[in-house]
PDB file of C-alpha atoms in Angstrom:
ATOM      1  CA  MET A  44     -25.914 -58.246  23.344  1.00 45.00           C
ATOM      2  CA  LEU A  45     -25.396 -59.245  19.735  1.00 46.00           C
ATOM      3  CA  TYR A  46     -28.050 -56.786  18.665  1.00 44.00           C
ATOM      4  CA  SER A  47     -26.409 -53.822  20.386  1.00 49.00           C
ATOM      5  CA  ARG A  48     -22.968 -54.543  18.880  1.00 51.00           C
ATOM      6  CA  HIS A  49     -24.472 -54.787  15.444  1.00 51.00           C
ATOM      7  CA  GLN A  50     -26.454 -51.589  16.060  1.00 52.00           C
ATOM      8  CA  SER A  51     -23.314 -49.765  17.285  1.00 51.00           C
ATOM      9  CA  LYS A  52     -21.393 -50.801  14.180  1.00 52.00           C
ATOM     10  CA  ARG A  53     -24.159 -49.579  11.930  1.00 52.00           C
ATOM     11  CA  ASN A  54     -24.301 -46.234  13.773  1.00 52.00           C
ATOM     12  CA  LEU A  55     -20.533 -45.950  13.451  1.00 47.00           C
ATOM     13  CA  TYR A  56     -20.779 -46.530   9.696  1.00 51.00           C
ATOM     14  CA  LEU A  57     -23.371 -43.785   9.438  1.00 51.00           C
ATOM     15  CA  ILE A  58     -21.718 -41.268  11.753  1.00 56.00           C
ATOM     16  CA  LEU A  59     -18.103 -41.708  10.641  1.00 46.00           C
ATOM     17  CA  PRO A  60     -18.584 -40.288   7.101  1.00 53.00           C
ATOM     18  CA  LEU A  61     -20.528 -37.334   8.505  1.00 49.00           C
ATOM     19  CA  VAL A  62     -17.814 -36.529  11.043  1.00 48.00           C
ATOM     20  CA  LEU A  63     -15.057 -36.898   8.440  1.00 47.00           C
ATOM     21  CA  GLY A  64     -16.981 -34.751   5.968  1.00 46.00           C
ATOM     22  CA  LEU A  65     -17.536 -32.025   8.540  1.00 45.00           C
ATOM     23  CA  ALA A  66     -13.866 -32.117   9.569  1.00 42.00           C
ATOM     24  CA  THR A  67     -12.799 -31.798   5.923  1.00 42.00           C
ATOM     25  CA  VAL A  68     -15.054 -28.791   5.416  1.00 41.00           C
ATOM     26  CA  LEU A  69     -13.798 -27.110   8.569  1.00 40.00           C
ATOM     27  CA  VAL A  70     -10.141 -27.714   7.723  1.00 41.00           C
ATOM     28  CA  SER A  71     -10.477 -26.633   4.093  1.00 42.00           C
ATOM     29  CA  CYS A  72     -12.206 -23.383   4.992  1.00 50.00           C
ATOM     30  CA  GLY A  73      -9.664 -20.642   5.416  1.00 56.00           C
ATOM     31  CA  GLU A  74     -10.373 -17.121   6.389  1.00 72.00           C
ATOM     32  CA  SER A  75     -13.628 -15.727   5.134  1.00 86.00           C
ATOM     33  CA  LYS A  76     -13.746 -13.207   2.338  1.00 86.00           C
ATOM     34  CA  VAL A  77     -14.988 -10.619   4.840  1.00 88.00           C
ATOM     35  CA  SER A  78     -11.993 -11.209   7.094  1.00 90.00           C
ATOM     36  CA  GLN A  79      -9.553 -10.994   4.185  1.00 90.00           C
ATOM     37  CA  CYS A  80     -11.226  -7.804   2.932  1.00 91.00           C
ATOM     38  CA  ASN A  81     -10.981  -6.263   6.380  1.00 90.00           C
ATOM     39  CA  LYS A  82      -7.272  -7.059   6.604  1.00 91.00           C
ATOM     40  CA  LEU A  83      -6.504  -5.558   3.195  1.00 92.00           C
ATOM     41  CA  ILE A  84      -8.613  -2.461   3.797  1.00 91.00           C
ATOM     42  CA  GLY A  85      -6.991  -2.033   7.213  1.00 90.00           C
ATOM     43  CA  GLU A  86      -3.525  -1.992   5.635  1.00 90.00           C
ATOM     44  CA  ILE A  87      -4.655   0.413   2.923  1.00 91.00           C
ATOM     45  CA  ASN A  88      -6.046   2.708   5.622  1.00 89.00           C
ATOM     46  CA  GLN A  89      -2.595   2.701   7.252  1.00 85.00           C
ATOM     47  CA  GLY A  90      -1.345   4.246   4.009  1.00 83.00           C
ATOM     48  CA  GLN A  91      -3.939   6.995   4.307  1.00 83.00           C
ATOM     49  CA  THR A  92      -2.748   7.722   7.827  1.00 84.00           C
ATOM     50  CA  VAL A  93       0.857   7.926   6.611  1.00 82.00           C
ATOM     51  CA  TYR A  94      -0.169  10.231   3.773  1.00 81.00           C
ATOM     52  CA  GLN A  95      -2.081  12.540   6.119  1.00 81.00           C
ATOM     53  CA  LYS A  96       0.865  12.689   8.542  1.00 81.00           C
ATOM     54  CA  SER A  97       3.188  13.642   5.688  1.00 80.00           C
ATOM     55  CA  ALA A  98       0.782  16.215   4.282  1.00 76.00           C
ATOM     56  CA  ASP A  99       0.484  17.826   7.712  1.00 76.00           C
ATOM     57  CA  ALA A 100       4.278  17.949   8.050  1.00 73.00           C
ATOM     58  CA  MET A 101       4.627  19.595   4.623  1.00 71.00           C
ATOM     59  CA  LYS A 102       2.135  22.325   5.542  1.00 71.00           C
ATOM     60  CA  ASN A 103       4.596  23.604   8.120  1.00 66.00           C
ATOM     61  CA  ILE A 104       7.321  24.157   5.536  1.00 66.00           C
ATOM     62  CA  GLY A 105       7.488  27.661   4.120  1.00 62.00           C
ATOM     63  CA  GLY A 106       8.159  28.796   0.577  1.00 66.00           C
ATOM     64  CA  PHE A 107      11.393  29.458  -1.263  1.00 64.00           C
ATOM     65  CA  ASN A 108      13.131  32.809  -1.277  1.00 66.00           C
ATOM     66  CA  PRO A 109      15.926  32.810  -3.897  1.00 63.00           C
ATOM     67  CA  THR A 110      17.281  36.096  -2.550  1.00 70.00           C
ATOM     68  CA  LYS A 111      18.156  34.283   0.696  1.00 75.00           C
ATOM     69  CA  PRO A 112      19.998  31.136  -0.446  1.00 71.00           C
ATOM     70  CA  GLU A 113      20.690  29.808   3.067  1.00 77.00           C
ATOM     71  CA  GLU A 114      17.034  29.983   4.041  1.00 79.00           C
ATOM     72  CA  MET A 115      16.106  28.398   0.751  1.00 77.00           C
ATOM     73  CA  LYS A 116      18.578  25.551   1.266  1.00 80.00           C
ATOM     74  CA  ALA A 117      17.170  24.965   4.753  1.00 82.00           C
ATOM     75  CA  GLN A 118      13.632  24.771   3.303  1.00 83.00           C
ATOM     76  CA  ILE A 119      14.816  22.392   0.578  1.00 85.00           C
ATOM     77  CA  THR A 120      16.422  20.172   3.208  1.00 85.00           C
ATOM     78  CA  LYS A 121      13.180  20.104   5.218  1.00 85.00           C
ATOM     79  CA  ILE A 122      11.182  19.131   2.138  1.00 86.00           C
ATOM     80  CA  LYS A 123      13.727  16.477   1.139  1.00 88.00           C
ATOM     81  CA  ASP A 124      13.746  15.027   4.657  1.00 88.00           C
ATOM     82  CA  SER A 125       9.936  15.006   4.798  1.00 88.00           C
ATOM     83  CA  LEU A 126       9.688  13.275   1.429  1.00 89.00           C
ATOM     84  CA  GLU A 127      12.296  10.693   2.406  1.00 91.00           C
ATOM     85  CA  ALA A 128      10.439   9.967   5.662  1.00 90.00           C
ATOM     86  CA  PHE A 129       7.187   9.662   3.735  1.00 90.00           C
ATOM     87  CA  VAL A 130       8.748   7.249   1.232  1.00 92.00           C
ATOM     88  CA  GLY A 131      10.072   5.133   4.114  1.00 93.00           C
ATOM     89  CA  ASP A 132       6.651   5.048   5.766  1.00 91.00           C
ATOM     90  CA  LEU A 133       4.944   4.310   2.445  1.00 92.00           C
ATOM     91  CA  ARG A 134       7.279   1.379   1.846  1.00 94.00           C
ATOM     92  CA  LYS A 135       6.519   0.016   5.321  1.00 94.00           C
ATOM     93  CA  VAL A 136       2.807   0.158   4.517  1.00 93.00           C
ATOM     94  CA  ASN A 137       3.516  -1.586   1.219  1.00 94.00           C
ATOM     95  CA  GLN A 138       5.433  -4.326   3.032  1.00 95.00           C
ATOM     96  CA  GLY A 139       2.423  -4.818   5.301  1.00 93.00           C
ATOM     97  CA  ILE A 140       0.151  -5.089   2.283  1.00 94.00           C
ATOM     98  CA  LYS A 141       2.479  -7.557   0.550  1.00 94.00           C
ATOM     99  CA  ALA A 142       2.762  -9.646   3.735  1.00 94.00           C
ATOM    100  CA  LEU A 143      -0.973 -10.331   3.882  1.00 92.00           C
ATOM    101  CA  ALA A 144      -1.615 -13.996   3.106  1.00 91.00           C
ATOM    102  CA  LEU A 145      -4.831 -13.660   1.167  1.00 92.00           C
ATOM    103  CA  GLU A 146      -6.466 -16.808  -0.190  1.00 92.00           C
ATOM    104  CA  ASP A 147      -9.147 -15.179  -2.319  1.00 91.00           C
ATOM    105  CA  LYS A 148      -7.769 -14.990  -5.880  1.00 94.00           C
ATOM    106  CA  LYS A 149      -9.490 -11.722  -6.782  1.00 93.00           C
ATOM    107  CA  LEU A 150      -8.371 -10.052  -3.537  1.00 94.00           C
ATOM    108  CA  LYS A 151      -4.826 -11.338  -4.118  1.00 95.00           C
ATOM    109  CA  GLU A 152      -4.860  -9.772  -7.595  1.00 95.00           C
ATOM    110  CA  LEU A 153      -6.147  -6.463  -6.222  1.00 95.00           C
ATOM    111  CA  GLN A 154      -3.573  -6.606  -3.414  1.00 94.00           C
ATOM    112  CA  ASN A 155      -0.782  -7.008  -5.985  1.00 95.00           C
ATOM    113  CA  ASN A 156      -2.140  -4.190  -8.159  1.00 95.00           C
ATOM    114  CA  TYR A 157      -2.352  -1.823  -5.205  1.00 94.00           C
ATOM    115  CA  SER A 158       1.133  -2.788  -4.030  1.00 95.00           C
ATOM    116  CA  THR A 159       2.525  -2.078  -7.500  1.00 94.00           C
ATOM    117  CA  GLN A 160       0.990   1.408  -7.480  1.00 92.00           C
ATOM    118  CA  LEU A 161       2.422   2.134  -4.022  1.00 92.00           C
ATOM    119  CA  GLU A 162       5.885   1.208  -5.285  1.00 94.00           C
ATOM    120  CA  VAL A 163       5.482   3.467  -8.325  1.00 94.00           C
ATOM    121  CA  MET A 164       4.433   6.296  -5.984  1.00 91.00           C
ATOM    122  CA  SER A 165       7.421   5.620  -3.723  1.00 92.00           C
ATOM    123  CA  VAL A 166       9.806   5.863  -6.668  1.00 93.00           C
ATOM    124  CA  GLY A 167       8.071   9.042  -7.845  1.00 92.00           C
ATOM    125  CA  PHE A 168       8.416  10.659  -4.431  1.00 90.00           C
ATOM    126  CA  GLU A 169      12.080   9.605  -4.289  1.00 93.00           C
ATOM    127  CA  ASP A 170      12.614  11.229  -7.688  1.00 92.00           C
ATOM    128  CA  SER A 171      10.879  14.380  -6.410  1.00 89.00           C
ATOM    129  CA  SER A 172      13.138  14.432  -3.388  1.00 90.00           C
ATOM    130  CA  LYS A 173      16.244  14.176  -5.572  1.00 90.00           C
ATOM    131  CA  ALA A 174      15.036  16.877  -7.950  1.00 89.00           C
ATOM    132  CA  ILE A 175      14.145  19.207  -5.086  1.00 86.00           C
ATOM    133  CA  SER A 176      17.475  18.460  -3.454  1.00 86.00           C
ATOM    134  CA  SER A 177      19.270  19.489  -6.640  1.00 86.00           C
ATOM    135  CA  LEU A 178      17.757  22.968  -6.254  1.00 80.00           C
ATOM    136  CA  GLY A 179      19.752  23.367  -3.060  1.00 79.00           C
ATOM    137  CA  THR A 180      23.039  22.869  -4.893  1.00 82.00           C
ATOM    138  CA  ILE A 181      22.441  25.623  -7.427  1.00 79.00           C
ATOM    139  CA  ASN A 182      24.517  28.780  -7.255  1.00 79.00           C
ATOM    140  CA  PHE A 183      21.902  31.328  -8.257  1.00 75.00           C
ATOM    141  CA  THR A 184      24.509  33.881  -9.255  1.00 78.00           C
ATOM    142  CA  ALA A 185      26.112  31.494 -11.760  1.00 83.00           C
ATOM    143  CA  PRO A 186      25.498  32.067 -15.476  1.00 87.00           C
ATOM    144  CA  ASP A 187      23.898  28.640 -15.949  1.00 88.00           C
ATOM    145  CA  ALA A 188      21.644  28.899 -12.871  1.00 82.00           C
ATOM    146  CA  VAL A 189      18.498  29.271 -14.976  1.00 85.00           C
ATOM    147  CA  LYS A 190      19.270  26.051 -16.884  1.00 90.00           C
ATOM    148  CA  GLN A 191      19.894  24.218 -13.628  1.00 87.00           C
ATOM    149  CA  VAL A 192      16.621  25.451 -12.163  1.00 84.00           C
ATOM    150  CA  GLU A 193      14.787  24.425 -15.343  1.00 87.00           C
ATOM    151  CA  SER A 194      16.359  20.970 -15.180  1.00 88.00           C
ATOM    152  CA  SER A 195      15.392  20.543 -11.534  1.00 86.00           C
ATOM    153  CA  THR A 196      11.840  21.777 -12.068  1.00 86.00           C
ATOM    154  CA  LYS A 197      11.482  19.470 -15.078  1.00 90.00           C
ATOM    155  CA  GLY A 198      12.513  16.546 -12.851  1.00 88.00           C
ATOM    156  CA  ILE A 199      10.028  17.640 -10.204  1.00 87.00           C
ATOM    157  CA  ALA A 200       7.234  17.934 -12.779  1.00 90.00           C
ATOM    158  CA  GLU A 201       7.985  14.470 -14.224  1.00 91.00           C
ATOM    159  CA  SER A 202       8.021  12.852 -10.802  1.00 88.00           C
ATOM    160  CA  ILE A 203       4.790  14.589  -9.804  1.00 88.00           C
ATOM    161  CA  GLN A 204       3.208  13.299 -12.999  1.00 90.00           C
ATOM    162  CA  LYS A 205       4.363   9.743 -12.146  1.00 90.00           C
ATOM    163  CA  VAL A 206       3.006  10.030  -8.605  1.00 88.00           C
ATOM    164  CA  SER A 207      -0.266  11.523  -9.822  1.00 89.00           C
ATOM    165  CA  LYS A 208      -0.845   8.729 -12.337  1.00 92.00           C
ATOM    166  CA  ALA A 209      -0.021   6.042  -9.753  1.00 90.00           C
ATOM    167  CA  GLY A 210      -2.325   7.796  -7.271  1.00 89.00           C
ATOM    168  CA  GLN A 211      -5.186   7.698  -9.772  1.00 91.00           C
ATOM    169  CA  GLU A 212      -4.497   4.032 -10.514  1.00 93.00           C
ATOM    170  CA  SER A 213      -4.389   3.167  -6.819  1.00 91.00           C
ATOM    171  CA  SER A 214      -7.706   4.976  -6.290  1.00 91.00           C
ATOM    172  CA  LEU A 215      -9.242   2.831  -9.025  1.00 94.00           C
ATOM    173  CA  VAL A 216      -7.882  -0.312  -7.341  1.00 93.00           C
ATOM    174  CA  VAL A 217      -9.317   0.816  -3.992  1.00 92.00           C
ATOM    175  CA  GLY A 218     -12.662   1.316  -5.732  1.00 93.00           C
ATOM    176  CA  GLU A 219     -12.451  -2.231  -7.109  1.00 94.00           C
ATOM    177  CA  ILE A 220     -11.573  -3.569  -3.660  1.00 92.00           C
ATOM    178  CA  ASN A 221     -14.524  -1.759  -2.099  1.00 92.00           C
ATOM    179  CA  THR A 222     -16.907  -2.995  -4.800  1.00 92.00           C
ATOM    180  CA  TYR A 223     -15.644  -6.567  -4.483  1.00 91.00           C
ATOM    181  CA  CYS A 224     -15.735  -6.528  -0.708  1.00 91.00           C
ATOM    182  CA  ASP A 225     -19.211  -4.968  -0.599  1.00 88.00           C
ATOM    183  CA  GLY A 226     -20.482  -7.942  -2.594  1.00 77.00           C
ATOM    184  CA  LYS A 227     -19.777 -10.191   0.407  1.00 55.00           C
TER     185      LYS A 227
END
């Protein structure tokens, strides 16, 4: 009897550190890099879906005809509404990206970079919407109509430039994410 108690104690001393060590490893391990990559890429893909939906909606909007101001104003309103809906959807995607609790430092950095570019694009599209909207307020028979059109088109061009640059930057970030995640 004495032998078995002593043997049990010795086994306990050997097994206890192993069990505690294994428990520590299991508790300290969060989500895998693969899982975190999949979450981030999934949210980014939501943005692509939103973009495609908006692009499809814009295809159905016709061109401007300055000789028919009411038709032109209706087209401008459609474009403005489509851009505003797109910005709202883009911001929802960005919220989803920001809400991801990523533990991997590099992924967290890439997540923040991508989120920043989405916000820049959102602001650019908002600016485009405002500039396009201003076209609808122009009286084309007024003497200063040309200056107003030039001002509006300048605003549109600047916002498109902002969106284009942010789009290029976000594409680079997506490339970095893909490269990092492929190195699983």
